[in-house]
Coordinates of C-alpha atoms in Angstrom, one line a residue:
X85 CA 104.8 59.1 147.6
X86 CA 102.9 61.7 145.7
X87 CA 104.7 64.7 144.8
X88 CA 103.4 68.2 146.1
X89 CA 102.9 69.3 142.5
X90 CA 100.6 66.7 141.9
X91 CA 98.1 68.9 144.1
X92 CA 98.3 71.2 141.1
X93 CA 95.1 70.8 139.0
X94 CA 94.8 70.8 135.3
X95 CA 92.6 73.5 134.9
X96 CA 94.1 75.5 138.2
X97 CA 90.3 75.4 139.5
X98 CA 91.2 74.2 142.9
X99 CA 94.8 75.9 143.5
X100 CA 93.8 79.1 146.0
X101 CA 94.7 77.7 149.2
X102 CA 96.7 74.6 148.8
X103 CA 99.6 73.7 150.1
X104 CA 101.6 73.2 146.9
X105 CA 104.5 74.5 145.0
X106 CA 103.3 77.4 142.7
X107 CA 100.3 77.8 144.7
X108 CA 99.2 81.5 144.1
X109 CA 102.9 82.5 143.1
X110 CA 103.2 85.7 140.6
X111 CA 104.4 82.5 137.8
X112 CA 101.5 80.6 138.6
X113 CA 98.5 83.5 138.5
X114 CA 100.5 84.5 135.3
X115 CA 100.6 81.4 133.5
X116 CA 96.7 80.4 134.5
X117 CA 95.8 83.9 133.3
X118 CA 97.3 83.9 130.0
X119 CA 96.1 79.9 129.1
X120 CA 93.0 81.1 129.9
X121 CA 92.9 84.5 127.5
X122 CA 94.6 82.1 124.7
X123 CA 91.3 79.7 125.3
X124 CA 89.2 82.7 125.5
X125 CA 88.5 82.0 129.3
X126 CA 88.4 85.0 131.9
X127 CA 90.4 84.3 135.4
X128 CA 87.1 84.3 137.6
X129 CA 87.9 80.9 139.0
X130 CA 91.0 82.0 140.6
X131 CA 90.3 82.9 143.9
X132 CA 93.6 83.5 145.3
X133 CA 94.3 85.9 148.3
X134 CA 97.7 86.9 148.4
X135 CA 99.2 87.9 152.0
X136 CA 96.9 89.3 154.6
X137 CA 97.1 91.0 157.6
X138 CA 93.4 91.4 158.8
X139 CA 93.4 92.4 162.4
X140 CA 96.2 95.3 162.2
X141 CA 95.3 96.9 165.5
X142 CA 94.4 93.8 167.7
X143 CA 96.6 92.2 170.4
X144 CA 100.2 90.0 169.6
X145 CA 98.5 87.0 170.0
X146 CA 95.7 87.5 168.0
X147 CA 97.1 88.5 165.1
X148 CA 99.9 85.7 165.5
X149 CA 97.2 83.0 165.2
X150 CA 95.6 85.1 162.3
X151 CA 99.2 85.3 160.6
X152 CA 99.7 81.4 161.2
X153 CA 96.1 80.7 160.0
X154 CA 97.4 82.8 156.7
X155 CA 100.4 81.0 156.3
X156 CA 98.9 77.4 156.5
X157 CA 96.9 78.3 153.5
X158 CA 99.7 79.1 151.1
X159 CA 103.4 77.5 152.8
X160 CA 104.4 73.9 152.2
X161 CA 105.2 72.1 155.7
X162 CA 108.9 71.7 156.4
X163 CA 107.8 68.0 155.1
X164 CA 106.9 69.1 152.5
X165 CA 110.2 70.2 151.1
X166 CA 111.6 67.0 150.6
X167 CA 108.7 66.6 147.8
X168 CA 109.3 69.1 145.7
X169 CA 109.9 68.4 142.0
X170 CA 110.7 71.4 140.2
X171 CA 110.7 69.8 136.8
X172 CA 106.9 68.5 137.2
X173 CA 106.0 72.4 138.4
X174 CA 108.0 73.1 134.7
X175 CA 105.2 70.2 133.4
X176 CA 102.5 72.4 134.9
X177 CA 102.8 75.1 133.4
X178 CA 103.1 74.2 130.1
X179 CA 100.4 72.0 130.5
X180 CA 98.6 74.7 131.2
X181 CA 98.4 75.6 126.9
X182 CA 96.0 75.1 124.3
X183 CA 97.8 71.9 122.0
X184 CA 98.4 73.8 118.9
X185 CA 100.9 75.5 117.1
X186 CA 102.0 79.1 118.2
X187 CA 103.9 81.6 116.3
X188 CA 106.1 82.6 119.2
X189 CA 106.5 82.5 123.0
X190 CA 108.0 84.4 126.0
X191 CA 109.7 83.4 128.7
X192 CA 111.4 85.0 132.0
X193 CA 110.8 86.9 134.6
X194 CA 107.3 87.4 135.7
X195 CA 105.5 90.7 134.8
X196 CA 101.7 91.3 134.5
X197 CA 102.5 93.3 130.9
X198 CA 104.5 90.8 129.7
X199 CA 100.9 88.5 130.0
X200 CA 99.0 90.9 128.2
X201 CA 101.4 90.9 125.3
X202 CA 101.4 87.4 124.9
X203 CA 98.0 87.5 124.4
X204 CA 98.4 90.4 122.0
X205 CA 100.7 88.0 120.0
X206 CA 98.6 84.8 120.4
X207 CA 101.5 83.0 122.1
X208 CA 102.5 81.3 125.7
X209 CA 104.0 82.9 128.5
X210 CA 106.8 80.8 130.7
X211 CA 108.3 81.7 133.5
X212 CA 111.7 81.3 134.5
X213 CA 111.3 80.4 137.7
X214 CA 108.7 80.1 140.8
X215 CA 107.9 81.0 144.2
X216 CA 107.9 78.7 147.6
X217 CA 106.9 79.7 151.1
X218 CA 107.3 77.2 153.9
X219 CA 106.5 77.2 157.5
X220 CA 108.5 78.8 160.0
X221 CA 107.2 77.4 163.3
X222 CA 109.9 79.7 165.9
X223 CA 110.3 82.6 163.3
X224 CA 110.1 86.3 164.0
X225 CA 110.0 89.1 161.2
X226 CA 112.6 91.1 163.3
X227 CA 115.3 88.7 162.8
X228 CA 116.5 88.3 159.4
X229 CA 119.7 86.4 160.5
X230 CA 117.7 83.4 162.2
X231 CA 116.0 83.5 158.6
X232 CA 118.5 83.1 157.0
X233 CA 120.0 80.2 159.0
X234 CA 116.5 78.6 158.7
X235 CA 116.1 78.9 154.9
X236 CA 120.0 77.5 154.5
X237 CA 118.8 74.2 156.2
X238 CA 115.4 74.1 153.8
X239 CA 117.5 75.3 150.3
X240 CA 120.0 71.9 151.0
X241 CA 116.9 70.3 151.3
X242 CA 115.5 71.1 147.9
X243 CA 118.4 71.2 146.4
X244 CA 119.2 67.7 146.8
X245 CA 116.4 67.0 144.6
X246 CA 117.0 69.7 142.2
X247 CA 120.1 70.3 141.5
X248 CA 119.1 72.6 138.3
X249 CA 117.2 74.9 140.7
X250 CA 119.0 78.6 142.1
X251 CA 117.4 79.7 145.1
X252 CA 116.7 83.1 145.8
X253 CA 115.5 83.6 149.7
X254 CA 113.9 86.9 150.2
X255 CA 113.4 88.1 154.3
X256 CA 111.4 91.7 153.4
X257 CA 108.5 92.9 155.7
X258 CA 107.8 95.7 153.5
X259 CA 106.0 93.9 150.9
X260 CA 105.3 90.5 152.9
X261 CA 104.2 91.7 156.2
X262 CA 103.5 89.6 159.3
X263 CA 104.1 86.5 156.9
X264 CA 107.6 87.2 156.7
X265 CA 108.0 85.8 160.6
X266 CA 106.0 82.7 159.7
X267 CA 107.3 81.8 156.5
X268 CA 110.5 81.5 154.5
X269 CA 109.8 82.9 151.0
X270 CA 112.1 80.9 148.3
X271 CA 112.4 82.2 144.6
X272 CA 113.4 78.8 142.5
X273 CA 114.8 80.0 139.2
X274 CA 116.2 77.3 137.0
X275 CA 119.7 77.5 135.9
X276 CA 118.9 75.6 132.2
X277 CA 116.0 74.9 130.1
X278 CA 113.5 72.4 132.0
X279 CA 113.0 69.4 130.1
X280 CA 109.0 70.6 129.5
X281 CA 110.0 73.0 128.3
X282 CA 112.6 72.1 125.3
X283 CA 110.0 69.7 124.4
X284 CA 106.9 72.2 124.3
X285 CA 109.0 74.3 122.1
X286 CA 109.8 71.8 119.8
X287 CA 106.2 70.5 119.6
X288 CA 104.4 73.5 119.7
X289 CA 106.4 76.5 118.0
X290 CA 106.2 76.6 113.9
X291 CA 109.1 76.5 111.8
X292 CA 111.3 79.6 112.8
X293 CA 109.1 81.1 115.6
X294 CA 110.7 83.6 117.4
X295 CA 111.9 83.1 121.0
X296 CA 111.3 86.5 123.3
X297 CA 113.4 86.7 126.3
X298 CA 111.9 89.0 129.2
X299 CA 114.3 89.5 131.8
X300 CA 113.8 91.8 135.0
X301 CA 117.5 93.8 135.2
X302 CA 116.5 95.2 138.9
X303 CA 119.4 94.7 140.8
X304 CA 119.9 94.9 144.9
X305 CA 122.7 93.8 147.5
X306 CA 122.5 89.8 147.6
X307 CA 124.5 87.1 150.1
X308 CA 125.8 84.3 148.1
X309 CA 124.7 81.9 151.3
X310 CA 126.4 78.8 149.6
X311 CA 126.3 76.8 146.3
X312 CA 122.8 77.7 145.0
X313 CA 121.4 79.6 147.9
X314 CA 121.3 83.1 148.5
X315 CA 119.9 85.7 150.5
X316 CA 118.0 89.3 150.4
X317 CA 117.2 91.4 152.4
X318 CA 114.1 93.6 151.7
X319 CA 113.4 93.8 147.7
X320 CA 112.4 96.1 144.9
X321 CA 108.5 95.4 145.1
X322 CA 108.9 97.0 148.8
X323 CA 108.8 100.4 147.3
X324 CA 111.7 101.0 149.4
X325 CA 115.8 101.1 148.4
X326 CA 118.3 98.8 150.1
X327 CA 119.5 101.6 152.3
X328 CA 115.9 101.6 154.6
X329 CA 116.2 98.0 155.3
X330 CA 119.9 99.5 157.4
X331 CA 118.9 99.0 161.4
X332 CA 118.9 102.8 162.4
X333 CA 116.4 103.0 159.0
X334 CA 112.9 105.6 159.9
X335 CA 110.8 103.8 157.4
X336 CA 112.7 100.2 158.7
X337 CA 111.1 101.2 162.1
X338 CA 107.7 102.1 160.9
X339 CA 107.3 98.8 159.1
X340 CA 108.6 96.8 161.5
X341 CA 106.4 98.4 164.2
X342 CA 103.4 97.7 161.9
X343 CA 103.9 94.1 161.9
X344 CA 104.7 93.1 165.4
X345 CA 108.8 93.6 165.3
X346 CA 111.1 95.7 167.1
X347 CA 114.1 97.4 165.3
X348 CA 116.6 96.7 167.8
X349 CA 116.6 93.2 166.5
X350 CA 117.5 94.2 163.3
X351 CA 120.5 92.4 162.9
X352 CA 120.7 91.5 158.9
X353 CA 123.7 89.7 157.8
X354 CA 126.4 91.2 155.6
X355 CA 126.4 91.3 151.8
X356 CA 128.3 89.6 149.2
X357 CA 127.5 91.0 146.4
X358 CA 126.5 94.8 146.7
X359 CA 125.1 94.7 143.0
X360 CA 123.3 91.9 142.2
X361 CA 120.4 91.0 140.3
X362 CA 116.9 90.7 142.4
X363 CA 114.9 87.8 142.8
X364 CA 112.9 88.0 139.5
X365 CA 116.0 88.1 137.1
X366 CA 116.7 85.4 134.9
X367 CA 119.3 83.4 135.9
X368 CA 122.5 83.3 133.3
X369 CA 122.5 79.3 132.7
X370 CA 118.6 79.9 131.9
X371 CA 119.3 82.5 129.0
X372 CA 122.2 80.7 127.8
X373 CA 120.4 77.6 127.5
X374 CA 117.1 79.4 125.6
X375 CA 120.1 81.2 123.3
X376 CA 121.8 77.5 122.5
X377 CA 118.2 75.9 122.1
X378 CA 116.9 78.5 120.2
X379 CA 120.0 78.2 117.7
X380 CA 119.8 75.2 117.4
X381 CA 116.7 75.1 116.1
X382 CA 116.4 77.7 113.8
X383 CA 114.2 80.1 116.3
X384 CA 114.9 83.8 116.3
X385 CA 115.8 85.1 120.2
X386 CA 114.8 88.4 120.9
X387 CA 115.7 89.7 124.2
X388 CA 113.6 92.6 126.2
X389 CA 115.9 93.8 129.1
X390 CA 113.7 96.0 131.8
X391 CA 115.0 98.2 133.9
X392 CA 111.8 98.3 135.9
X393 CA 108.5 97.7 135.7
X394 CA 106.7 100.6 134.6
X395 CA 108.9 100.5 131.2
X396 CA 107.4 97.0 129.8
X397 CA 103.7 98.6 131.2
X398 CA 103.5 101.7 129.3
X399 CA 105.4 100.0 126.1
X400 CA 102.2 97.4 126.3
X401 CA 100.0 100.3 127.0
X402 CA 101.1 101.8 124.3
X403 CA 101.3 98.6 122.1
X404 CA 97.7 98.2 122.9
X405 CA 96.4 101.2 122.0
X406 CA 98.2 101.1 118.2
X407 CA 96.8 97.3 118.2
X408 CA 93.2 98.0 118.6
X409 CA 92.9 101.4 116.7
X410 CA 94.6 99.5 113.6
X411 CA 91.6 97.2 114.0
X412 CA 88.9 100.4 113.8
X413 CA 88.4 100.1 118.2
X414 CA 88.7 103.5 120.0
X415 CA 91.5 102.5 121.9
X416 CA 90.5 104.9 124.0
X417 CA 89.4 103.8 127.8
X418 CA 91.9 102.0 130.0
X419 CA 92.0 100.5 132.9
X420 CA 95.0 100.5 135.5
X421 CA 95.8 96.8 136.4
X422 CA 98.2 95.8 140.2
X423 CA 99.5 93.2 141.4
X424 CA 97.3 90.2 140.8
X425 CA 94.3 91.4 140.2
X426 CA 94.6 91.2 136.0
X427 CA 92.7 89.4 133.5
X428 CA 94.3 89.4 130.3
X429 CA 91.1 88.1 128.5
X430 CA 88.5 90.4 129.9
X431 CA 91.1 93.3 128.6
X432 CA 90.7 92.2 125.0
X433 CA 87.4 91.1 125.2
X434 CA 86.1 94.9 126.0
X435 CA 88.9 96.1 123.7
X436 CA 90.6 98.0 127.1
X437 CA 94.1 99.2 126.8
X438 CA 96.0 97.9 129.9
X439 CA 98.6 99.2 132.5
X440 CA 100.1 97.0 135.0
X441 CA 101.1 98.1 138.1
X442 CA 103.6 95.8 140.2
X443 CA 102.2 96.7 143.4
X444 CA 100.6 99.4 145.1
X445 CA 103.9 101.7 146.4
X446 CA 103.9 105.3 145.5
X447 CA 106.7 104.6 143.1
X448 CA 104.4 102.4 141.1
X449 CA 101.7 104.6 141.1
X450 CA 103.8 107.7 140.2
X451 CA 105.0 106.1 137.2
X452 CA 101.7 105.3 136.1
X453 CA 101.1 109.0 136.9
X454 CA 104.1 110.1 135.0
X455 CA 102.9 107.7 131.7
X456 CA 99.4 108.9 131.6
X457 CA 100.8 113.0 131.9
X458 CA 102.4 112.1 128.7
X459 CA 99.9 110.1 126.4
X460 CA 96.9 110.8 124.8
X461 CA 93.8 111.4 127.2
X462 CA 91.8 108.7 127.4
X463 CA 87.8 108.9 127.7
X464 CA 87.5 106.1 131.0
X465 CA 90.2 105.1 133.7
X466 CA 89.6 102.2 135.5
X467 CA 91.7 101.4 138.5
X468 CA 92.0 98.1 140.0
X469 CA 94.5 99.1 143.2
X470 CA 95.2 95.2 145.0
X471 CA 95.7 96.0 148.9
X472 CA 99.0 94.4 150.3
X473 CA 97.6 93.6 153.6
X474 CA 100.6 95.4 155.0
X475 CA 100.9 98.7 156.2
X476 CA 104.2 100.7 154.8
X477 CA 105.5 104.2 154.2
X478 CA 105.9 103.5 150.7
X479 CA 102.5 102.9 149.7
X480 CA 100.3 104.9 147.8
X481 CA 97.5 106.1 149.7
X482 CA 93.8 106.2 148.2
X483 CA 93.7 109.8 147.0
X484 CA 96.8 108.8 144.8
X485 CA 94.7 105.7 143.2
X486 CA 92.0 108.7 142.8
X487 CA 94.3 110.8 141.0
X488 CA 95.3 108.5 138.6
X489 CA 91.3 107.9 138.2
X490 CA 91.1 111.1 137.4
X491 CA 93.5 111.3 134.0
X492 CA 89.5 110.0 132.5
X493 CA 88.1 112.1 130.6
X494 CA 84.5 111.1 130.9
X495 CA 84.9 108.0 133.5
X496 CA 86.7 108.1 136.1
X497 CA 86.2 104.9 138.2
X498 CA 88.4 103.3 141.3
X499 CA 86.7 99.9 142.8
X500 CA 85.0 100.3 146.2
X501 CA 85.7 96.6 147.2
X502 CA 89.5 96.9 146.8
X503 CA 89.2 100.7 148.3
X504 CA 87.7 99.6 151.7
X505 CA 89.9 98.6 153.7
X506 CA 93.1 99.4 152.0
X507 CA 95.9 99.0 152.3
X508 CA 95.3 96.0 155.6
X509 CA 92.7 93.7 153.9
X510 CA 93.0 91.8 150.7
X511 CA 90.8 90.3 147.5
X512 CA 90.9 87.4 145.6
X513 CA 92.4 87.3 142.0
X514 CA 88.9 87.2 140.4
X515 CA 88.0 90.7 141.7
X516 CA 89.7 92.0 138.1
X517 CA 87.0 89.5 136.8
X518 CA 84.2 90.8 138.5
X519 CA 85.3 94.4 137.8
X520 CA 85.9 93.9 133.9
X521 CA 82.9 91.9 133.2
X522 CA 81.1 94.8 133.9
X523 CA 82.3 96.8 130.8
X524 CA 80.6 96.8 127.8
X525 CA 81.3 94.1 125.1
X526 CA 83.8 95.0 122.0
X527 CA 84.1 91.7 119.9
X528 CA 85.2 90.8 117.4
X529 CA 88.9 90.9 119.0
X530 CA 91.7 92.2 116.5
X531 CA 93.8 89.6 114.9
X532 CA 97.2 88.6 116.8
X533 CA 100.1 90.9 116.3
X534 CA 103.1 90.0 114.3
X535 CA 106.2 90.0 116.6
X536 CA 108.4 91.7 114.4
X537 CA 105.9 94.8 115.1
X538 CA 105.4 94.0 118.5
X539 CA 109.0 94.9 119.0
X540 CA 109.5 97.8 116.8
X541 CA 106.6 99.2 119.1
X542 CA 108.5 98.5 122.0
X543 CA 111.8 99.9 121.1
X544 CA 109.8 102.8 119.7
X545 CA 107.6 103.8 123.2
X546 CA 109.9 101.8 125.8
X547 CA 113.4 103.1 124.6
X548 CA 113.1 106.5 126.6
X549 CA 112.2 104.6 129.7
X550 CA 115.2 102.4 129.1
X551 CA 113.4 99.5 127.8
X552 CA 116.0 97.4 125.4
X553 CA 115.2 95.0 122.8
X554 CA 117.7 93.8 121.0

């Protein structure tokens, strides 16, 4: 029997759509994006949508069938599960990679930033885990404890065939809208070093290449479900804190009431853990695995802990901007990334100076505000805002995306085909593509960064934000 990874193509031509592990994940559009800016390739043959929610005012059943349609796109079947082979998704992505030597590489949690420094560096980006959604035929997005149940059964399931794998299942409307009552969304993170990848860094890294561990240090109230499996409920992306997801929540009630559910279902189990890390943190047996390999074998280990997004954004911003000046560019115009809509090699090829935005909530967009209030005005501001086919009262609304538009001097620029219809409609990955192609040319790129530099940078602009890189 073929396993579901095997769906995965080499070149990730054919992966929007299919029903396979990875399958336009955060890992997976991360991983493709940065082989292709390390090939010199832009990301315009990823065509992934992310979650949708297209008919926001019509009738229940309508946009049930629209939801369902959604979810067969992008969920393994329930069949499915019993397929999945995490350490041939680890193959993937490392087959993903130019085969040649590399001074360095990260791994850990996903982060767009953390793909445009790799590129800066000239090395690979791994993740540390991936993300599954699978079909729930009965489901509702009002009842987190029937998810919960439900995604119990599934993680023994995949367990049984990989036992190195943590589980992380995540039950939030806020950032997964109608799909949250047709699917069960599973973070995988591995608790030890895959097998592809010990042997990828011990073909491909020179002699005494450093090792840079990014690791997301969000934290929020977890269930410890059983050996291997745990549960959330709602998540940091949501924009919102752990207290709105409570039952007598306002902004619980306006979500849910935007997606079809009813707050007086709310029922969410209890919590086990009122502290712990989120779904994109690196698990412990991961890092201590990457430590003992990278001792080992003579590799340096360098550790970048963020306490939230915008930290590792504006220290690559800022990274950026140093990176092309010292090679005579203006480092001057930027262009505000979100979500999935990034392309690392477009960036370098018009000699832009990147932000990354995790999503479009207000909080992200205020600390993009807050980072640009503070730096050096720059002459054009593009902004690439991805709609999250969800409607929430903690996303940003369009004159926000404008305002941030407006910190450029001379260009001030927000794309019309992610504006219309925000925030309920959605675009592929290659919008960023389309949009970046269309600035002007600024080639020769500079050479590749020295990691010892890389991080002094960081510790330099990311320290006040709490960014630690030790």
């Amino acid at each position: 029997m073929h396993k579901v990874h095997e769906g995965l193509t080499a070149d990730g031509a054919g992966l929007a759509g299919d029903r396979v592990v990875a399958a336009g994940s955060a890992a997976r559009v991360l991983v493709a994006a940065t082989a292709r800016a390390l090939r010199g390739v832009d990301c315009a043959d990823l065509g992934h949508t992310g979650p949708t929610s297209r008919f926001p005012g019509a009738p229940e059943p309508v946009r049930r069938a629209a939801v369902s349609r959604a979810a067969g796109r992008v969920a393994l079947t329930v069949a499915q599960v019993d397929e999945v082979d995490a350490a041939r998704v680890a193959r993937w992505f490392v087959d993903q990679y130019p085969r040649r030597r590399y001074p360095g590489v990260l791994i850990g949690s996903p982060h767009g930033a953390a793909a445009h420094l790799a590129v800066a560096l000239g090395v690979p980006w791994l993740p540390a885990g991936f993300e599954m959604t699978v079909h729930w035929s009965d489901g509702a997005v009002d009842r987190p404890a029937d998810a919960l149940e439900h995604g119990a059964a599934l993680a023994t399931r995949l367990l049984a065939g990989n036992a190195d794998l943590h589980l992380r299942q995540v039950h939030c409307p806020a950032s997964r809208g109608p799909l949250t009552g047709a699917t069960v969304s599973l973070t995988a993170a591995w608790r030890a070093l895959p097998a592809a990848y010990a042997q990828f860094l011990a073909d491909r890294l020179v002699p005494g290449a450093p090792v840079l561990l990014v690791r997301d240090a969000r934290t929020w109230p977890v269930l410890e479900r059983g050996p291997g499996h745990s549960f959330q409920v709602g998540c940091p992306a949501s924009g919102l804190d752990p207290v709105d997801f409570h039952p007598d929540s306002h902004a619980l009630r306006q979500v849910l009431r935007s997606v079809g559910g009813d707050a007086a279902r709310w029922e969410p189990p209890e919590v086990s853990v009122p502290s712990g890390y989120a779904e994109h943190g690196v698990d412990s047996g991961f890092e201590l695995a990457a430590r003992d390999w990278s001792a080992r074998h003579e590799h340096p280990l360098h550790r970048v802990l963020v306490p939230g997004p915008a930290a590792l954004s504006a220290g690559v911003a800022d990274l950026y901007r140093r990176w092309l000046r010292r090679a005579g560019k203006t480092g001057d115009r930027l262009v505000v990334e979100c979500g999935r809509l990034l392309d690392p090699w477009q960036v370098v090829r018009a000699g832009l100076v990147p932000y990354w935005c995790e999503n479009a909530t207000r909080r992200s967009v205020d600390e993009a505000e807050w980072w640009l209030a503070g730096s050096e005005a720059f002459s054009s501001v593009d902004v690439l805002p991805e709609p999250p086919g969800v409607r929430s009262p903690a996303l940003a609304g369009l004159p926000q995306w404008l305002a941030v538009a407006g910190f450029g001097r001379r260009r001030r620029a927000l794309d019309r085909t992610t504006a219309r219809g925000y925030p309920v409609t959605s675009v592929p990955t290659r919008r960023a593509t389309e949009v970046l192609r269309a600035q002007p040319y600024d080639l020769p790129a500079p050479p590749p960064l020295g990691v010892a530099e890389a991080l002094a940078v960081l510790r330099d602009s990311g320290g006040h934000q709490g960014l630690l890189v030790s």
